[in-house]
Short mmCIF file of C-alpha atoms in Angstrom, two decimals:
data_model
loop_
_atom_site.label_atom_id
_atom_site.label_comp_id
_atom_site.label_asym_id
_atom_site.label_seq_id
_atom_site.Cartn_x
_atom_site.Cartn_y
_atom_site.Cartn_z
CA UNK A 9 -18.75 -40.91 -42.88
CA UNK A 10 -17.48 -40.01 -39.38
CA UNK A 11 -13.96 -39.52 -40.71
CA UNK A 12 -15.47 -37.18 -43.48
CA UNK A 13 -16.65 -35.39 -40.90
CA UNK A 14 -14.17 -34.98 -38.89
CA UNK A 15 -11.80 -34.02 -41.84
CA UNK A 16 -14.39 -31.36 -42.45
CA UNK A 17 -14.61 -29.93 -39.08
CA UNK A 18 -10.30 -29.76 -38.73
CA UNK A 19 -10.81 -27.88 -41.90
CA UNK A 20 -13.03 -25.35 -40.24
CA UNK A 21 -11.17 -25.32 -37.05
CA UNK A 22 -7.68 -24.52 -39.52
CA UNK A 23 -9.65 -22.04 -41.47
CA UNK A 24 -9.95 -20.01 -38.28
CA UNK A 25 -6.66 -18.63 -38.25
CA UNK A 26 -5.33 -15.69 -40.09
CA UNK A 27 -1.26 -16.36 -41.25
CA UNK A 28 -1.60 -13.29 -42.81
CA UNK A 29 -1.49 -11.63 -39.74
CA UNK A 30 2.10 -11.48 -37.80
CA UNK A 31 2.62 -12.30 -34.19
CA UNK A 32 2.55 -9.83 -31.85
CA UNK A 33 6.31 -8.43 -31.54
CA UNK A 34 7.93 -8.66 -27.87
CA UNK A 35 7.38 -5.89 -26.15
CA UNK A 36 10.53 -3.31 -25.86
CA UNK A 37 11.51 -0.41 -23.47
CA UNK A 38 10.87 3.32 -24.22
CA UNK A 39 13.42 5.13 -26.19
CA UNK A 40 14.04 8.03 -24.07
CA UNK A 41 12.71 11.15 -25.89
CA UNK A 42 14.03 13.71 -23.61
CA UNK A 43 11.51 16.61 -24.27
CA UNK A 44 11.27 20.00 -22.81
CA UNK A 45 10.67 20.25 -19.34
CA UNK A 46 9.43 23.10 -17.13
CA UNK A 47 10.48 24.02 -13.38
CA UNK A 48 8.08 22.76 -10.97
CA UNK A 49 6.99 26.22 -9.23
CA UNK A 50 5.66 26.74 -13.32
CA UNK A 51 1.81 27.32 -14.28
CA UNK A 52 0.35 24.23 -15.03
CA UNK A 53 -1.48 23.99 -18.29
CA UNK A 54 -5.29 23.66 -18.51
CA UNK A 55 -6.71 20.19 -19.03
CA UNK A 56 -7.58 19.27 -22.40
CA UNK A 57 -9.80 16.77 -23.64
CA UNK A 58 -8.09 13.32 -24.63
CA UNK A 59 -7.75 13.04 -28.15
CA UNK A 60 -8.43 10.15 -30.37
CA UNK A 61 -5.76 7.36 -30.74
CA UNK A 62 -6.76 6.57 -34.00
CA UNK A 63 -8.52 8.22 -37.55
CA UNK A 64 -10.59 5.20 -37.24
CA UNK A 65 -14.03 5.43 -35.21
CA UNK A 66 -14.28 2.48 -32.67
CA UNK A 67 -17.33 2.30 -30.66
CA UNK A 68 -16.31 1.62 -27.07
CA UNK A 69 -18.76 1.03 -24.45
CA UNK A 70 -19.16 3.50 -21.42
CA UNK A 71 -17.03 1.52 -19.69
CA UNK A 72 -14.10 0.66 -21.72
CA UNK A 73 -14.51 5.13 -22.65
CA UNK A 74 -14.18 5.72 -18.83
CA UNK A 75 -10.93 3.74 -18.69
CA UNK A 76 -9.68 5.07 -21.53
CA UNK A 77 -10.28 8.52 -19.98
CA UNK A 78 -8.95 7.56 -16.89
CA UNK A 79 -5.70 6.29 -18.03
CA UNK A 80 -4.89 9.03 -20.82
CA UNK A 81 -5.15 11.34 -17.94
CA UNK A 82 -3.76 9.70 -14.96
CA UNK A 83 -1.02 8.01 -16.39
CA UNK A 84 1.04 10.83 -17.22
CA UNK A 85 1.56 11.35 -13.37
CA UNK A 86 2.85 8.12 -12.57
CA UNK A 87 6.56 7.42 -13.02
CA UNK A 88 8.56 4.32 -12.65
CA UNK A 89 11.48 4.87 -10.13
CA UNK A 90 15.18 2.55 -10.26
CA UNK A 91 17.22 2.49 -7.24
CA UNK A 92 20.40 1.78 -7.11
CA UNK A 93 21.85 0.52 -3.39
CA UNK A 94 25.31 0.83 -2.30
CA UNK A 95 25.95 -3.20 -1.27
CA UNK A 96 29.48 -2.24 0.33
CA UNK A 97 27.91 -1.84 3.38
CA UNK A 98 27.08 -5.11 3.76
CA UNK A 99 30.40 -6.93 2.66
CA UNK A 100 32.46 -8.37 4.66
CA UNK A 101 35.42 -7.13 6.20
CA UNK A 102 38.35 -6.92 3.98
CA UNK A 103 35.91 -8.18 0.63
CA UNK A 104 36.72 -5.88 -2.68
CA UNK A 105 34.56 -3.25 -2.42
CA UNK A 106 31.69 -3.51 -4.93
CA UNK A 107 30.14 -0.57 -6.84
CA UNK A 108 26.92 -1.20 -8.77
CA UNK A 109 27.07 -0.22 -12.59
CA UNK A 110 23.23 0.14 -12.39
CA UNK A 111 19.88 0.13 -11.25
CA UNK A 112 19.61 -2.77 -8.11
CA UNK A 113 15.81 -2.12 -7.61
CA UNK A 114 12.33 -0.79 -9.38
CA UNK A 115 9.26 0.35 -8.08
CA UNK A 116 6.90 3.06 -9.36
CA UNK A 117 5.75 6.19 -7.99
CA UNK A 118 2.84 9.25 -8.81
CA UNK A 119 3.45 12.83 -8.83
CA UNK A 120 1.72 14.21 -5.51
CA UNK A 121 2.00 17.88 -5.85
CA UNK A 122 2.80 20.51 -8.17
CA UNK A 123 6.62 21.00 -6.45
CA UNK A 124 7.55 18.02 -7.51
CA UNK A 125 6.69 15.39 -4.89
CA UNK A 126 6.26 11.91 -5.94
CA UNK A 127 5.14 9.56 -3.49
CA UNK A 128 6.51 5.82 -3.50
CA UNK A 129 7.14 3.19 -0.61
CA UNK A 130 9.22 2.79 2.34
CA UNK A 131 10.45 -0.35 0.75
CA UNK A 132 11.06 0.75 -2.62
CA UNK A 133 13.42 3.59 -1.69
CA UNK A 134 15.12 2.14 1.54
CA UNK A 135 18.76 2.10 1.44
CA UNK A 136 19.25 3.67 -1.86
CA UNK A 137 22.34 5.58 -2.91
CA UNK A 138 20.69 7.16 -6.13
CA UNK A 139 17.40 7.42 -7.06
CA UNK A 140 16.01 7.54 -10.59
CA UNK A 141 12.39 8.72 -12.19
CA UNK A 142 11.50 7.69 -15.21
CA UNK A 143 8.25 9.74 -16.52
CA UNK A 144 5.38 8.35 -19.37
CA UNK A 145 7.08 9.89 -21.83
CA UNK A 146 10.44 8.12 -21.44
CA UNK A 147 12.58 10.85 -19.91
CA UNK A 148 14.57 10.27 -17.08
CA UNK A 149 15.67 12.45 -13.81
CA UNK A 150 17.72 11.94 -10.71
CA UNK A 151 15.40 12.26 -7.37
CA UNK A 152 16.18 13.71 -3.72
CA UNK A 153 14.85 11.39 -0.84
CA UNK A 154 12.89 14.06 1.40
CA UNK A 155 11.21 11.34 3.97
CA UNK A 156 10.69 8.36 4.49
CA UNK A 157 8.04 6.49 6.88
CA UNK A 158 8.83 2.46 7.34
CA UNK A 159 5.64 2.13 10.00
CA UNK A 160 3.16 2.97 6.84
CA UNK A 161 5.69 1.82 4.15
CA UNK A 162 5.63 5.07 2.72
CA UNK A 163 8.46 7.65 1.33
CA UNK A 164 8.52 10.90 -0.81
CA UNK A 165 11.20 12.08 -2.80
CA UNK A 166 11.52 14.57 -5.27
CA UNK A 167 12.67 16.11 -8.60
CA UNK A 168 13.26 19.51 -10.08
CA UNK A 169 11.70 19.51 -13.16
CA UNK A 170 8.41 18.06 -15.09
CA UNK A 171 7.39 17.23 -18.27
CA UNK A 172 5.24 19.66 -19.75
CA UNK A 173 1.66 19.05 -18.75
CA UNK A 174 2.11 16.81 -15.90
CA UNK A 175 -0.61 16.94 -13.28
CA UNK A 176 -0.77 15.67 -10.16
CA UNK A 177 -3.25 13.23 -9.13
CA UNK A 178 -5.78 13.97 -6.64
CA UNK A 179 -6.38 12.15 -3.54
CA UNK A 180 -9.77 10.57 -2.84
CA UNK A 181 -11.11 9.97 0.40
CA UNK A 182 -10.75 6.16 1.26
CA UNK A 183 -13.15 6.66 4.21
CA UNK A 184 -15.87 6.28 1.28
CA UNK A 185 -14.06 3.13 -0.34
CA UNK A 186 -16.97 0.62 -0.78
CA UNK A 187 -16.07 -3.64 -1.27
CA UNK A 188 -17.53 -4.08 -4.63
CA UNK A 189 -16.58 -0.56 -6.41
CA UNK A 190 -14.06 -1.05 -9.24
CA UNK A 191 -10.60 -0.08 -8.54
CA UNK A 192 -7.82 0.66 -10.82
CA UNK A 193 -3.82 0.34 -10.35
CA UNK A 194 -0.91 1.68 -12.60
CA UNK A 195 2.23 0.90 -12.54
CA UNK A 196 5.52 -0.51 -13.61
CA UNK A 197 5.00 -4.72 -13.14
CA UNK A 198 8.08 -6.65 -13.93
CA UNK A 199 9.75 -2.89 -15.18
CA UNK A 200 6.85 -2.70 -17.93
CA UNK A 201 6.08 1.00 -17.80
CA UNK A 202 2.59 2.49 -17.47
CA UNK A 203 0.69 -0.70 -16.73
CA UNK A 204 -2.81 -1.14 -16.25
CA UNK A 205 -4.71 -3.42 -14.36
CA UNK A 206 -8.68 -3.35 -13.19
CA UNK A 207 -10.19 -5.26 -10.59
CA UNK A 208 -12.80 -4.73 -7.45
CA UNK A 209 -11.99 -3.25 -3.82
CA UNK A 210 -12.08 -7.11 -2.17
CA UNK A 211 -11.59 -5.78 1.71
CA UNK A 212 -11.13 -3.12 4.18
CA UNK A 213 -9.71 -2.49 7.35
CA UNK A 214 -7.08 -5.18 6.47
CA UNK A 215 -3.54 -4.99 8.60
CA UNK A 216 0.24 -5.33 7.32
CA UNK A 217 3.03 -6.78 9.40
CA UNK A 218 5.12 -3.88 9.63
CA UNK A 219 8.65 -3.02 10.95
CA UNK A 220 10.10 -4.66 13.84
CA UNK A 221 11.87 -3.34 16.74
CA UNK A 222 14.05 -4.61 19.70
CA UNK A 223 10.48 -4.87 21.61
CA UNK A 224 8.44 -6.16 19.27
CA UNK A 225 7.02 -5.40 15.65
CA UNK A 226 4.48 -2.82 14.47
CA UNK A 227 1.31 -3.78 11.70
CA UNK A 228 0.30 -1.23 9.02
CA UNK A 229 -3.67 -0.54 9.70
CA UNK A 230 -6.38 0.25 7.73
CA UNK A 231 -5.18 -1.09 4.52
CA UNK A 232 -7.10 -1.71 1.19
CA UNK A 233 -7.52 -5.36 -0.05
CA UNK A 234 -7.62 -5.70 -3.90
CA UNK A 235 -7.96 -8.19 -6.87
CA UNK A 236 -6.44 -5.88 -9.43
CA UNK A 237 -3.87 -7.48 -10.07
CA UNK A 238 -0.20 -5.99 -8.93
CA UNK A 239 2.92 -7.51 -9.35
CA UNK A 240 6.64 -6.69 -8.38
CA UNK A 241 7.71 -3.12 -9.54
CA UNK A 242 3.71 -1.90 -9.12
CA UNK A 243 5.37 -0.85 -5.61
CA UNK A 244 4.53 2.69 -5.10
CA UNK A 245 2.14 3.23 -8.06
CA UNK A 246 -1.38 4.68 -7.31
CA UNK A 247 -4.78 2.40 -6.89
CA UNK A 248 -7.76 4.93 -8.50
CA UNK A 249 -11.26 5.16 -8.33
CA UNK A 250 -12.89 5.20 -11.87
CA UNK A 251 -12.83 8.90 -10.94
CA UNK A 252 -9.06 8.83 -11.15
CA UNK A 253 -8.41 9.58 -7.83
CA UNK A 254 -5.78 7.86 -5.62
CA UNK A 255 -7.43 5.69 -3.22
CA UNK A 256 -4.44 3.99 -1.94
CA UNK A 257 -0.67 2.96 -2.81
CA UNK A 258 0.34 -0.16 -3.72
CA UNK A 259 1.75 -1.76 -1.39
CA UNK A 260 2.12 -5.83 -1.22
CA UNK A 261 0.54 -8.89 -2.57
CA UNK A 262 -0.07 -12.64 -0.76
CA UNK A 263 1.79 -15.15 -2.38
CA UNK A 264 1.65 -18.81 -1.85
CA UNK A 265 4.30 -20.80 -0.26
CA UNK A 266 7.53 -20.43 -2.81
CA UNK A 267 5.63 -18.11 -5.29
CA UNK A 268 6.53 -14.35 -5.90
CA UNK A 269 3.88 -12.97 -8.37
CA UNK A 270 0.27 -12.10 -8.25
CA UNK A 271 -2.44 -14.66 -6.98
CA UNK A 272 -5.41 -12.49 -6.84
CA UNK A 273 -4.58 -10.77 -3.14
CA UNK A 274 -3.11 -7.50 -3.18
CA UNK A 275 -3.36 -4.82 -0.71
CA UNK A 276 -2.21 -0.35 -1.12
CA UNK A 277 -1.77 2.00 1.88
CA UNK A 278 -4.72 3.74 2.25
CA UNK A 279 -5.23 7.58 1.20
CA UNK A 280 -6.16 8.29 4.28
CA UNK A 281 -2.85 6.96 5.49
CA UNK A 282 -1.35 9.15 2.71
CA UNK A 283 -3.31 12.42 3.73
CA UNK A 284 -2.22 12.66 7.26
CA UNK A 285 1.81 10.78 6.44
CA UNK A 286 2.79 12.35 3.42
CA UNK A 287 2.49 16.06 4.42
CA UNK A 288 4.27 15.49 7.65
CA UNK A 289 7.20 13.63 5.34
CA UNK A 290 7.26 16.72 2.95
CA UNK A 291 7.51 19.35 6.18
CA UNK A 292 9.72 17.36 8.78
CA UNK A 293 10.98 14.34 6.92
CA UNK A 294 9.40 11.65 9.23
CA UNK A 295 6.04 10.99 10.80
CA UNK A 296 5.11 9.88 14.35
CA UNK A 297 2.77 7.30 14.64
CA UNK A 298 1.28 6.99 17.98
CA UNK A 299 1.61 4.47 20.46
CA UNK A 300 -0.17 2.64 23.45
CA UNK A 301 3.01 0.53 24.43
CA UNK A 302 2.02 -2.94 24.87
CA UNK A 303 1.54 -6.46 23.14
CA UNK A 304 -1.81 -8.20 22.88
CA UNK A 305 -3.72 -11.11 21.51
CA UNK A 306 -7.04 -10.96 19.71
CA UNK A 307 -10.20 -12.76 22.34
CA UNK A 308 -12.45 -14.74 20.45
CA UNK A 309 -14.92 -17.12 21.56
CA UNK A 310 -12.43 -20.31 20.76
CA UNK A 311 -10.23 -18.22 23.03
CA UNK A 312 -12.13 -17.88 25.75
CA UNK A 313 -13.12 -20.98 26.12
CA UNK A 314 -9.62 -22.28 26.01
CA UNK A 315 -8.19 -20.21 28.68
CA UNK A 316 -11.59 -19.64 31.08
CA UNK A 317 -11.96 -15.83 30.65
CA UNK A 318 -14.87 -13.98 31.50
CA UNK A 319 -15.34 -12.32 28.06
CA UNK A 320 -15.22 -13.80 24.51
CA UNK A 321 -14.00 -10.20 22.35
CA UNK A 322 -11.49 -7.65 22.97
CA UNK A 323 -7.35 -7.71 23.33
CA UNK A 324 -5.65 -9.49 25.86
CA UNK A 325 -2.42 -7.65 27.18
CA UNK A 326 0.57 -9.34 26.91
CA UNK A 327 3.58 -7.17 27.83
CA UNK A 328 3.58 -3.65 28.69
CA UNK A 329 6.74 -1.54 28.13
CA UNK A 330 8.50 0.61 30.32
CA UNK A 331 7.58 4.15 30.24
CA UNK A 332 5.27 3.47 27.70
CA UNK A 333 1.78 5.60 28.18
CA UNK A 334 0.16 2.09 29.07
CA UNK A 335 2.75 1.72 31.86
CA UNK A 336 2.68 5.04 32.92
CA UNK A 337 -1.29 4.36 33.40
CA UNK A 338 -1.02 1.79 35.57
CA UNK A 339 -2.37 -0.74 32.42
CA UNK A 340 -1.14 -5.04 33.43
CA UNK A 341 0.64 -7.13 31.24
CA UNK A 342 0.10 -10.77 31.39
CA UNK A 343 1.54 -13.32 34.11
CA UNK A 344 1.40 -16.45 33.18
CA UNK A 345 2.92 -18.50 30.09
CA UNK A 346 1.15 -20.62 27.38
CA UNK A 347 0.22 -22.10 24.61
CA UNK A 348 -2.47 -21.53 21.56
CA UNK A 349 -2.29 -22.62 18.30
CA UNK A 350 1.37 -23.39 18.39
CA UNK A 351 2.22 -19.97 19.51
CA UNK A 352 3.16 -18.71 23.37
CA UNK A 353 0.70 -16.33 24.76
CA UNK A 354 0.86 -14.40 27.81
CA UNK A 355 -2.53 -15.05 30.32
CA UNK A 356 -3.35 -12.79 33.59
CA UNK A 357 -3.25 -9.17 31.79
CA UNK A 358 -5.71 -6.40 31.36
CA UNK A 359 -8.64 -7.03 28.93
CA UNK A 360 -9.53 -4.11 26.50
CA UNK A 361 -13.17 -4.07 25.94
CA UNK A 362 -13.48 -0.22 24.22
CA UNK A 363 -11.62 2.39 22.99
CA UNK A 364 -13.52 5.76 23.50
CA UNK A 365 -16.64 3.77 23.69
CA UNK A 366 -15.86 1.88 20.92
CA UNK A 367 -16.06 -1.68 20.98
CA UNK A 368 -13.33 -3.82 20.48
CA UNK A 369 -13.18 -7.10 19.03
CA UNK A 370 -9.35 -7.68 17.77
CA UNK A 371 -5.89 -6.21 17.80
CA UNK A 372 -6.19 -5.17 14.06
CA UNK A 373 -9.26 -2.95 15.27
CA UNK A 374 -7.71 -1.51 17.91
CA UNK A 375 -4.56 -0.81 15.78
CA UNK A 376 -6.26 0.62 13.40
CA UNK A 377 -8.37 2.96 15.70
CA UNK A 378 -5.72 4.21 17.17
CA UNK A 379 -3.63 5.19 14.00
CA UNK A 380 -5.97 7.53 13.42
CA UNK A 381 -5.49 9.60 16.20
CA UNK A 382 -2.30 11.95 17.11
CA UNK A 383 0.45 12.01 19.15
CA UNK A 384 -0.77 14.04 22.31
CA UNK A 385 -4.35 12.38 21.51
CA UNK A 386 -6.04 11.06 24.82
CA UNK A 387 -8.09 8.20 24.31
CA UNK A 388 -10.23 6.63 27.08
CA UNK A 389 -10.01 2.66 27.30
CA UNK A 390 -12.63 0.39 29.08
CA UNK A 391 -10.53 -2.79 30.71
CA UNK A 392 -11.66 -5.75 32.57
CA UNK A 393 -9.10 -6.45 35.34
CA UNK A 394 -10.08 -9.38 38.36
CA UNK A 395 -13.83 -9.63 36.94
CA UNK A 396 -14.21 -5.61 37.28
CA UNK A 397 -14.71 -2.91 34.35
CA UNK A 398 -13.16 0.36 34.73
CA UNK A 399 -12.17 3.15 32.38
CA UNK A 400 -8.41 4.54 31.90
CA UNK A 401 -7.19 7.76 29.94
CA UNK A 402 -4.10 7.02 28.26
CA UNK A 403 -2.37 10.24 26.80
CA UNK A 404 -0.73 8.55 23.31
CA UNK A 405 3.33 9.13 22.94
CA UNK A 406 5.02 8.90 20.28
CA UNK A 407 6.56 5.38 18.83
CA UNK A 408 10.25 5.06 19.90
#
């Protein structure tokens, strides 16, 4: 009886599946279609409503009919971008030269104004020789590089001419980006065009190791943390609100040791980043991010304890530069060498407690409170030097 049974139940489980029905094919690039294009100082159209993608009638929930929405209209303003970069450079002396037959890099992009800006990263564009958009549609234009900003991993570049009936996308205000509101990201993952992915805003305030210098390295502030899931070539390409507005550009994802794809940490440049970078990158080219002019360490309690300081929050000062505006205050760097969690430290320097009466509790927070001010900005910070509190004003400079 049991193997009745379980002949009878195989028979069911066989019966489930449809060989009538062909596999799904693998999928293939765009055929360039090459359409009319307009100059980018043209009229834009008016907005129509999204049509129907089939003659069938499919109920959709709210939900799935807001995505739907979002992506019919917000796709069609972001491009995938191939770079090609001139490796002669880099050879050794008296090595053939070597001249690439073809794209080296990918990364994607969205149109940012109606002149045709398209905003991308730092990283995407750095050290290319020729730049290449590729819109929704398939077509395909060569871009100018107009700026580029490595200390918020952001670039612009630009073409001459649109597709008919490309919008720009409009940029929200991530100052009103909530942990728990649904976020959206488009792109080009793994050079697979026009890409959608949905997942949550998992963090805020989150910090980017940046460029380095000959004196240290810079972090990018204020960054967006999401699970949506982004993968190499989503570089560039816009994270939306389900209002379709850009809240941030993709940026980077955490990988575990040896991996290189998506494990459920990614994180986008903020728009407010975007706001107050990309206009300066459009007008001058490059963007000055201000600067105190020192190195410090995050004081926590563990800290504190470890080293016998008198407070358990704020940033420790490590070094202070030459004519930095921390130097040129007066502000001390740390004295004496040591050791915490298997990394040196520098003990004996100015504490910062507050920044313009904010409080301070790590380096990230500080970073990220003063990126939002400009060059020429005073702030006022409140140090504990020898067991004392006193207040500074520190006039920011620009970062060399």
């Amino acid at each position: 009886m049991r193997r009745i049974i379980s002949l009878l139940l195989l028979a069911v489980l066989m019966s489930c599946t449809r060989p009538d029905i062909p596999a799904s094919p693998i999928a293939q690039a765009p055929t360039p279609t090459a359409p009319p294009v307009r100059p980018t100082d043209a009229p834009l159209p008016p907005i129509q409503a999204p049509m129907p993608t089939t003659s069938t009638e499919v109920a959709f929930t709210e939900y799935e009919q807001r995505l739907i929405m979002l992506y019919q209209q917000a796709s069609q303003a972001v491009v995938s971008i191939d770079v090609v970069v001139d490796q002669r450079a880099n050879l050794p002396p008296g090595h053939p030269p070597i001249s690439p037959d073809g794209p080296t890099g990918q990364g994607s992009g969205f149109l940012f104004d109606a002149q045709g800006h398209i905003v991308t990263n730092h990283h995407v564009i750095n050290g290319a020789s020729q730049i290449q958009v590729r819109f929704a549609n398939g077509a395909t234009v060569v871009a100018d590089l107009i700026g580029s900003d490595p200390d918020s991993d952001l670039a612009v570049i630009k073409v001459t001419s649109l597709p008919e009936g490309m919008r720009p996308l409009p940029l929200g205000d991530s100052r009103l980006v909530h942990v728990g509101q649904m976020a959206v990201a488009i792109g080009s993952p793994f050079g697979q065009p026009n890409t959608l992915t949905v997942g949550v805003i998992s963090g805020l305030g989150r910090t980017l190791r940046g460029p380095s210098r000959d004196f240290g390295s810079f972090s990018i502030p204020n960054v967006i943390q999401t699970d949506a899931a982004i993968n190499p070539g989503n570089s560039g390409g816009p994270l939306l609100n389900l209002r379709g507005e850009v809240i941030g550009v993709n940026t980077a994802i955490s990988v575990s040791l040896g991996g290189s794809s998506f494990e459920g940490v990614g994180y986008a440049v903020s728009a407010q980043t975007v706001a107050r970078v990309v206009p300066a990158l459009i007008t001058h080219g490059r963007y000055d991010h201000p600067w105190l002019g020192i190195s410090m360490t995050t004081i926590d309690t563990l800290f504190a304890n470890r080293f016998g300081l008198p407070v358990n929050r704020g940033v420790l000062i490590g070094v202070v530069q030459a004519d930095s505006p921390a130097g040129m205050v007066g502000l001390r760097g740390g004295t004496r060498e040591a050791t915490y969690r298997g990394l040196p430290v520098l003990l004996g320097g100015d504490i910062i407690l507050a920044c313009n009466d904010v409080l301070i509790f790590s380096s990230d927070q500080l970073i990220g409170l003063l990126d939002q001010y400009q060059v020429g900005d005073q702030v006022v910070l409140t140090i504990q030097r020898d067991g004392e509190q006193m207040q500074v004003t520190v006039t920011l400079a620009a970062r060399p």
